[in-house]
Amino acid sequence: EVQLVESGGGLVQPGRSLRLSCAASGFTFDNFAMHWVRQVPGKGLEWVSGISWSSSPIAYADSVKGRFTISRDNAKNSLYLQMNSLRAEDTALYYCAKCSAYGNIDYWGQGTLVTVSS
Amino acid sequence: EIVLTQSPGTLSLSPGETATLSCRASQSVSSTYLAWCQQKPGQAPRLLIYGASRRATGIPDRFSGSGSGTDFTLTISRLEPEDFAVYYCQQYGSSPPRVTFGQGTRLEIK
């Protein structure tokens, strides 16, 4: 059974940093691309960043480019999102998501909540 | 950048009826790279359809996807109470790995 468990969310002040982690299990992690997707409570889904199985290529949404860094450790079956220079508009539930062999997202974690506020 | 526009924003139907949800892309999209997911309150999204028309594992055949080019449709036949949720279309690419979501259609009980 595919499991994706996010951690690292919390309350942080504007301008500060936070690192999210996603522990993956139930599939061969280093075979698949992974994504981070976020959702402001009550709003729609917003794609944040994606990383291939080999860590290259990588892509970011314009809204986070230059501030967020996605990475993975295939030996640890883990995905990460380093978030710097956080803004109030980054407040959201952050989902870790697995890509299928076809490229679509096929599994989602339960999310970790990030709140950026002074 | 491809923009996906879903319509209607909200659809009010009764159990047993058929729901037709639309997703329109700002430019032509390969049907290989179009998916639909469902999200219920307090839950993570769940994949329903990928490759425009292929049902994901465990998805009932009441759910069907169709379309090509810029116009795609998710049809839900014989609506069950558990089908009332928000539905998102998504367009994806693999190199680099990137996803675009529509803004969602809320399917509510009439």
mmCIF file with all atom_site columns, N, CA and C in Angstrom, chain B residues 50-96:
data_model
loop_
_atom_site.group_PDB
_atom_site.id
_atom_site.type_symbol
_atom_site.label_atom_id
_atom_site.label_alt_id
_atom_site.label_comp_id
_atom_site.label_asym_id
_atom_site.label_entity_id
_atom_site.label_seq_id
_atom_site.pdbx_PDB_ins_code
_atom_site.Cartn_x
_atom_site.Cartn_y
_atom_site.Cartn_z
_atom_site.occupancy
_atom_site.B_iso_or_equiv
_atom_site.pdbx_formal_charge
_atom_site.auth_seq_id
_atom_site.auth_comp_id
_atom_site.auth_asym_id
_atom_site.auth_atom_id
_atom_site.pdbx_PDB_model_num
ATOM 1   N N  . TYR B 1 50 ? -7.030  9.021  -15.670 1.00 0.00 ? 50 TYR B N  1
ATOM 2   C CA . TYR B 1 50 ? -5.788  9.523  -16.247 1.00 0.00 ? 50 TYR B CA 1
ATOM 3   C C  . TYR B 1 50 ? -5.792  9.201  -17.731 1.00 0.00 ? 50 TYR B C  1
ATOM 4   N N  . GLY B 1 51 ? -4.911  9.846  -18.478 1.00 0.00 ? 51 GLY B N  1
ATOM 5   C CA . GLY B 1 51 ? -4.919  9.640  -19.923 1.00 0.00 ? 51 GLY B CA 1
ATOM 6   C C  . GLY B 1 51 ? -6.266  9.973  -20.527 1.00 0.00 ? 51 GLY B C  1
ATOM 7   N N  . ALA B 1 52 ? -6.953  10.929 -19.944 1.00 0.00 ? 52 ALA B N  1
ATOM 8   C CA . ALA B 1 52 ? -8.256  11.446 -20.381 1.00 0.00 ? 52 ALA B CA 1
ATOM 9   C C  . ALA B 1 52 ? -9.413  10.479 -20.184 1.00 0.00 ? 52 ALA B C  1
ATOM 10  N N  . SER B 1 53 ? -9.165  9.161  -20.295 1.00 0.00 ? 53 SER B N  1
ATOM 11  C CA . SER B 1 53 ? -10.298 8.230  -20.288 1.00 0.00 ? 53 SER B CA 1
ATOM 12  C C  . SER B 1 53 ? -10.025 6.929  -19.537 1.00 0.00 ? 53 SER B C  1
ATOM 13  N N  . ARG B 1 54 ? -8.862  6.788  -18.949 1.00 0.00 ? 54 ARG B N  1
ATOM 14  C CA . ARG B 1 54 ? -8.515  5.528  -18.272 1.00 0.00 ? 54 ARG B CA 1
ATOM 15  C C  . ARG B 1 54 ? -8.830  5.636  -16.786 1.00 0.00 ? 54 ARG B C  1
ATOM 16  N N  . ARG B 1 55 ? -9.685  4.749  -16.302 1.00 0.00 ? 55 ARG B N  1
ATOM 17  C CA . ARG B 1 55 ? -10.040 4.773  -14.881 1.00 0.00 ? 55 ARG B CA 1
ATOM 18  C C  . ARG B 1 55 ? -8.883  4.261  -14.025 1.00 0.00 ? 55 ARG B C  1
ATOM 19  N N  . ALA B 1 56 ? -8.678  4.945  -12.911 1.00 0.00 ? 56 ALA B N  1
ATOM 20  C CA . ALA B 1 56 ? -7.672  4.492  -11.959 1.00 0.00 ? 56 ALA B CA 1
ATOM 21  C C  . ALA B 1 56 ? -8.167  3.242  -11.240 1.00 0.00 ? 56 ALA B C  1
ATOM 22  N N  . THR B 1 57 ? -7.258  2.576  -10.588 1.00 0.00 ? 57 THR B N  1
ATOM 23  C CA . THR B 1 57 ? -7.584  1.338  -9.887  1.00 0.00 ? 57 THR B CA 1
ATOM 24  C C  . THR B 1 57 ? -8.680  1.565  -8.855  1.00 0.00 ? 57 THR B C  1
ATOM 25  N N  . GLY B 1 58 ? -9.703  0.723  -8.912  1.00 0.00 ? 58 GLY B N  1
ATOM 26  C CA . GLY B 1 58 ? -10.757 0.775  -7.911  1.00 0.00 ? 58 GLY B CA 1
ATOM 27  C C  . GLY B 1 58 ? -11.851 1.787  -8.173  1.00 0.00 ? 58 GLY B C  1
ATOM 28  N N  . ILE B 1 59 ? -11.750 2.519  -9.261  1.00 0.00 ? 59 ILE B N  1
ATOM 29  C CA . ILE B 1 59 ? -12.767 3.540  -9.565  1.00 0.00 ? 59 ILE B CA 1
ATOM 30  C C  . ILE B 1 59 ? -13.935 2.880  -10.300 1.00 0.00 ? 59 ILE B C  1
ATOM 31  N N  . PRO B 1 60 ? -15.156 3.084  -9.814  1.00 0.00 ? 60 PRO B N  1
ATOM 32  C CA . PRO B 1 60 ? -16.322 2.440  -10.445 1.00 0.00 ? 60 PRO B CA 1
ATOM 33  C C  . PRO B 1 60 ? -16.525 2.913  -11.887 1.00 0.00 ? 60 PRO B C  1
ATOM 34  N N  . ASP B 1 61 ? -17.168 2.053  -12.675 1.00 0.00 ? 61 ASP B N  1
ATOM 35  C CA . ASP B 1 61 ? -17.355 2.398  -14.094 1.00 0.00 ? 61 ASP B CA 1
ATOM 36  C C  . ASP B 1 61 ? -18.430 3.456  -14.293 1.00 0.00 ? 61 ASP B C  1
ATOM 37  N N  . ARG B 1 62 ? -19.030 3.951  -13.204 1.00 0.00 ? 62 ARG B N  1
ATOM 38  C CA . ARG B 1 62 ? -19.926 5.103  -13.303 1.00 0.00 ? 62 ARG B CA 1
ATOM 39  C C  . ARG B 1 62 ? -19.142 6.365  -13.701 1.00 0.00 ? 62 ARG B C  1
ATOM 40  N N  . PHE B 1 63 ? -17.856 6.336  -13.458 1.00 0.00 ? 63 PHE B N  1
ATOM 41  C CA . PHE B 1 63 ? -16.993 7.466  -13.797 1.00 0.00 ? 63 PHE B CA 1
ATOM 42  C C  . PHE B 1 63 ? -16.362 7.206  -15.164 1.00 0.00 ? 63 PHE B C  1
ATOM 43  N N  . SER B 1 64 ? -16.513 8.175  -16.053 1.00 0.00 ? 64 SER B N  1
ATOM 44  C CA . SER B 1 64 ? -15.888 8.042  -17.363 1.00 0.00 ? 64 SER B CA 1
ATOM 45  C C  . SER B 1 64 ? -15.357 9.391  -17.824 1.00 0.00 ? 64 SER B C  1
ATOM 46  N N  . GLY B 1 65 ? -14.252 9.330  -18.545 1.00 0.00 ? 65 GLY B N  1
ATOM 47  C CA . GLY B 1 65 ? -13.629 10.536 -19.068 1.00 0.00 ? 65 GLY B CA 1
ATOM 48  C C  . GLY B 1 65 ? -13.550 10.471 -20.573 1.00 0.00 ? 65 GLY B C  1
ATOM 49  N N  . SER B 1 66 ? -13.634 11.632 -21.191 1.00 0.00 ? 66 SER B N  1
ATOM 50  C CA . SER B 1 66 ? -13.546 11.693 -22.649 1.00 0.00 ? 66 SER B CA 1
ATOM 51  C C  . SER B 1 66 ? -12.991 13.046 -23.063 1.00 0.00 ? 66 SER B C  1
ATOM 52  N N  . GLY B 1 67 ? -12.717 13.164 -24.352 1.00 0.00 ? 67 GLY B N  1
ATOM 53  C CA . GLY B 1 67 ? -12.274 14.447 -24.878 1.00 0.00 ? 67 GLY B CA 1
ATOM 54  C C  . GLY B 1 67 ? -10.934 14.377 -25.547 1.00 0.00 ? 67 GLY B C  1
ATOM 55  N N  . SER B 1 68 ? -10.603 15.474 -26.206 1.00 0.00 ? 68 SER B N  1
ATOM 56  C CA . SER B 1 68 ? -9.321  15.603 -26.880 1.00 0.00 ? 68 SER B CA 1
ATOM 57  C C  . SER B 1 68 ? -9.078  17.065 -27.211 1.00 0.00 ? 68 SER B C  1
ATOM 58  N N  . GLY B 1 69 ? -7.836  17.379 -27.550 1.00 0.00 ? 69 GLY B N  1
ATOM 59  C CA . GLY B 1 69 ? -7.522  18.747 -27.946 1.00 0.00 ? 69 GLY B CA 1
ATOM 60  C C  . GLY B 1 69 ? -7.619  19.720 -26.782 1.00 0.00 ? 69 GLY B C  1
ATOM 61  N N  . THR B 1 70 ? -8.641  20.538 -26.771 1.00 0.00 ? 70 THR B N  1
ATOM 62  C CA . THR B 1 70 ? -8.811  21.512 -25.700 1.00 0.00 ? 70 THR B CA 1
ATOM 63  C C  . THR B 1 70 ? -10.040 21.251 -24.834 1.00 0.00 ? 70 THR B C  1
ATOM 64  N N  . ASP B 1 71 ? -10.851 20.280 -25.182 1.00 0.00 ? 71 ASP B N  1
ATOM 65  C CA . ASP B 1 71 ? -12.108 20.047 -24.450 1.00 0.00 ? 71 ASP B CA 1
ATOM 66  C C  . ASP B 1 71 ? -12.190 18.623 -23.909 1.00 0.00 ? 71 ASP B C  1
ATOM 67  N N  . PHE B 1 72 ? -12.322 18.539 -22.604 1.00 0.00 ? 72 PHE B N  1
ATOM 68  C CA . PHE B 1 72 ? -12.371 17.258 -21.919 1.00 0.00 ? 72 PHE B CA 1
ATOM 69  C C  . PHE B 1 72 ? -13.575 17.234 -20.984 1.00 0.00 ? 72 PHE B C  1
ATOM 70  N N  . THR B 1 73 ? -14.103 16.036 -20.763 1.00 0.00 ? 73 THR B N  1
ATOM 71  C CA . THR B 1 73 ? -15.320 15.879 -19.977 1.00 0.00 ? 73 THR B CA 1
ATOM 72  C C  . THR B 1 73 ? -15.183 14.714 -19.007 1.00 0.00 ? 73 THR B C  1
ATOM 73  N N  . LEU B 1 74 ? -15.661 14.935 -17.792 1.00 0.00 ? 74 LEU B N  1
ATOM 74  C CA . LEU B 1 74 ? -15.824 13.859 -16.819 1.00 0.00 ? 74 LEU B CA 1
ATOM 75  C C  . LEU B 1 74 ? -17.324 13.654 -16.660 1.00 0.00 ? 74 LEU B C  1
ATOM 76  N N  . THR B 1 75 ? -17.764 12.420 -16.879 1.00 0.00 ? 75 THR B N  1
ATOM 77  C CA . THR B 1 75 ? -19.171 12.077 -16.733 1.00 0.00 ? 75 THR B CA 1
ATOM 78  C C  . THR B 1 75 ? -19.330 11.109 -15.577 1.00 0.00 ? 75 THR B C  1
ATOM 79  N N  . ILE B 1 76 ? -20.258 11.415 -14.695 1.00 0.00 ? 76 ILE B N  1
ATOM 80  C CA . ILE B 1 76 ? -20.551 10.528 -13.575 1.00 0.00 ? 76 ILE B CA 1
ATOM 81  C C  . ILE B 1 76 ? -22.010 10.113 -13.711 1.00 0.00 ? 76 ILE B C  1
ATOM 82  N N  . SER B 1 77 ? -22.219 8.849  -13.991 1.00 0.00 ? 77 SER B N  1
ATOM 83  C CA . SER B 1 77 ? -23.582 8.328  -14.184 1.00 0.00 ? 77 SER B CA 1
ATOM 84  C C  . SER B 1 77 ? -24.136 7.821  -12.858 1.00 0.00 ? 77 SER B C  1
ATOM 85  N N  . ARG B 1 78 ? -25.457 7.830  -12.773 1.00 0.00 ? 78 ARG B N  1
ATOM 86  C CA . ARG B 1 78 ? -26.151 7.241  -11.603 1.00 0.00 ? 78 ARG B CA 1
ATOM 87  C C  . ARG B 1 78 ? -25.500 7.721  -10.300 1.00 0.00 ? 78 ARG B C  1
ATOM 88  N N  . LEU B 1 79 ? -25.547 9.033  -10.072 1.00 0.00 ? 79 LEU B N  1
ATOM 89  C CA . LEU B 1 79 ? -24.880 9.638  -8.921  1.00 0.00 ? 79 LEU B CA 1
ATOM 90  C C  . LEU B 1 79 ? -25.260 8.961  -7.613  1.00 0.00 ? 79 LEU B C  1
ATOM 91  N N  . GLU B 1 80 ? -24.208 8.661  -6.844  1.00 0.00 ? 80 GLU B N  1
ATOM 92  C CA . GLU B 1 80 ? -24.366 8.106  -5.500  1.00 0.00 ? 80 GLU B CA 1
ATOM 93  C C  . GLU B 1 80 ? -24.093 9.228  -4.491  1.00 0.00 ? 80 GLU B C  1
ATOM 94  N N  . PRO B 1 81 ? -24.630 9.103  -3.282  1.00 0.00 ? 81 PRO B N  1
ATOM 95  C CA . PRO B 1 81 ? -24.397 10.157 -2.272  1.00 0.00 ? 81 PRO B CA 1
ATOM 96  C C  . PRO B 1 81 ? -22.913 10.450 -2.055  1.00 0.00 ? 81 PRO B C  1
ATOM 97  N N  . GLU B 1 82 ? -22.049 9.445  -2.161  1.00 0.00 ? 82 GLU B N  1
ATOM 98  C CA . GLU B 1 82 ? -20.610 9.634  -1.922  1.00 0.00 ? 82 GLU B CA 1
ATOM 99  C C  . GLU B 1 82 ? -19.904 10.350 -3.067  1.00 0.00 ? 82 GLU B C  1
ATOM 100 N N  . ASP B 1 83 ? -20.612 10.589 -4.172  1.00 0.00 ? 83 ASP B N  1
ATOM 101 C CA . ASP B 1 83 ? -19.989 11.255 -5.322  1.00 0.00 ? 83 ASP B CA 1
ATOM 102 C C  . ASP B 1 83 ? -19.993 12.776 -5.186  1.00 0.00 ? 83 ASP B C  1
ATOM 103 N N  . PHE B 1 84 ? -20.731 13.288 -4.217  1.00 0.00 ? 84 PHE B N  1
ATOM 104 C CA . PHE B 1 84 ? -20.836 14.741 -4.083  1.00 0.00 ? 84 PHE B CA 1
ATOM 105 C C  . PHE B 1 84 ? -19.557 15.247 -3.413  1.00 0.00 ? 84 PHE B C  1
ATOM 106 N N  . ALA B 1 85 ? -18.796 16.016 -4.197  1.00 0.00 ? 85 ALA B N  1
ATOM 107 C CA . ALA B 1 85 ? -17.437 16.394 -3.821  1.00 0.00 ? 85 ALA B CA 1
ATOM 108 C C  . ALA B 1 85 ? -16.959 17.476 -4.796  1.00 0.00 ? 85 ALA B C  1
ATOM 109 N N  . VAL B 1 86 ? -15.689 17.840 -4.698  1.00 0.00 ? 86 VAL B N  1
ATOM 110 C CA . VAL B 1 86 ? -15.091 18.764 -5.652  1.00 0.00 ? 86 VAL B CA 1
ATOM 111 C C  . VAL B 1 86 ? -14.217 17.965 -6.613  1.00 0.00 ? 86 VAL B C  1
ATOM 112 N N  . TYR B 1 87 ? -14.299 18.302 -7.885  1.00 0.00 ? 87 TYR B N  1
ATOM 113 C CA . TYR B 1 87 ? -13.559 17.600 -8.923  1.00 0.00 ? 87 TYR B CA 1
ATOM 114 C C  . TYR B 1 87 ? -12.604 18.562 -9.626  1.00 0.00 ? 87 TYR B C  1
ATOM 115 N N  . TYR B 1 88 ? -11.373 18.098 -9.805  1.00 0.00 ? 88 TYR B N  1
ATOM 116 C CA . TYR B 1 88 ? -10.343 18.894 -10.465 1.00 0.00 ? 88 TYR B CA 1
ATOM 117 C C  . TYR B 1 88 ? -9.815  18.163 -11.691 1.00 0.00 ? 88 TYR B C  1
ATOM 118 N N  . CYS B 1 89 ? -9.657  18.896 -12.782 1.00 0.00 ? 89 CYS B N  1
ATOM 119 C CA . CYS B 1 89 ? -8.895  18.338 -13.887 1.00 0.00 ? 89 CYS B CA 1
ATOM 120 C C  . CYS B 1 89 ? -7.448  18.779 -13.721 1.00 0.00 ? 89 CYS B C  1
ATOM 121 N N  . GLN B 1 90 ? -6.542  18.007 -14.271 1.00 0.00 ? 90 GLN B N  1
ATOM 122 C CA . GLN B 1 90 ? -5.127  18.338 -14.183 1.00 0.00 ? 90 GLN B CA 1
ATOM 123 C C  . GLN B 1 90 ? -4.437  17.953 -15.484 1.00 0.00 ? 90 GLN B C  1
ATOM 124 N N  . GLN B 1 91 ? -3.536  18.800 -15.887 1.00 0.00 ? 91 GLN B N  1
ATOM 125 C CA . GLN B 1 91 ? -2.706  18.525 -17.056 1.00 0.00 ? 91 GLN B CA 1
ATOM 126 C C  . GLN B 1 91 ? -1.290  18.361 -16.565 1.00 0.00 ? 91 GLN B C  1
ATOM 127 N N  . TYR B 1 92 ? -0.582  17.374 -17.092 1.00 0.00 ? 92 TYR B N  1
ATOM 128 C CA . TYR B 1 92 ? 0.737   17.092 -16.527 1.00 0.00 ? 92 TYR B CA 1
ATOM 129 C C  . TYR B 1 92 ? 1.751   16.852 -17.626 1.00 0.00 ? 92 TYR B C  1
ATOM 130 N N  . GLY B 1 93 ? 2.991   17.107 -17.267 1.00 0.00 ? 93 GLY B N  1
ATOM 131 C CA . GLY B 1 93 ? 4.120   16.840 -18.147 1.00 0.00 ? 93 GLY B CA 1
ATOM 132 C C  . GLY B 1 93 ? 5.195   16.160 -17.325 1.00 0.00 ? 93 GLY B C  1
ATOM 133 N N  . SER B 1 94 ? 6.071   15.436 -17.997 1.00 0.00 ? 94 SER B N  1
ATOM 134 C CA . SER B 1 94 ? 7.056   14.658 -17.259 1.00 0.00 ? 94 SER B CA 1
ATOM 135 C C  . SER B 1 94 ? 8.468   15.208 -17.341 1.00 0.00 ? 94 SER B C  1
ATOM 136 N N  . SER B 1 95 ? 8.722   16.080 -18.293 1.00 0.00 ? 95 SER B N  1
ATOM 137 C CA . SER B 1 95 ? 10.075  16.598 -18.404 1.00 0.00 ? 95 SER B CA 1
ATOM 138 C C  . SER B 1 95 ? 10.060  18.054 -18.798 1.00 0.00 ? 95 SER B C  1
ATOM 139 N N  . PRO B 1 96 ? 10.125  18.975 -17.818 1.00 0.00 ? 96 PRO B N  1
ATOM 140 C CA . PRO B 1 96 ? 10.226  18.669 -16.381 1.00 0.00 ? 96 PRO B CA 1
ATOM 141 C C  . PRO B 1 96 ? 8.882   18.256 -15.811 1.00 0.00 ? 96 PRO B C  1
#
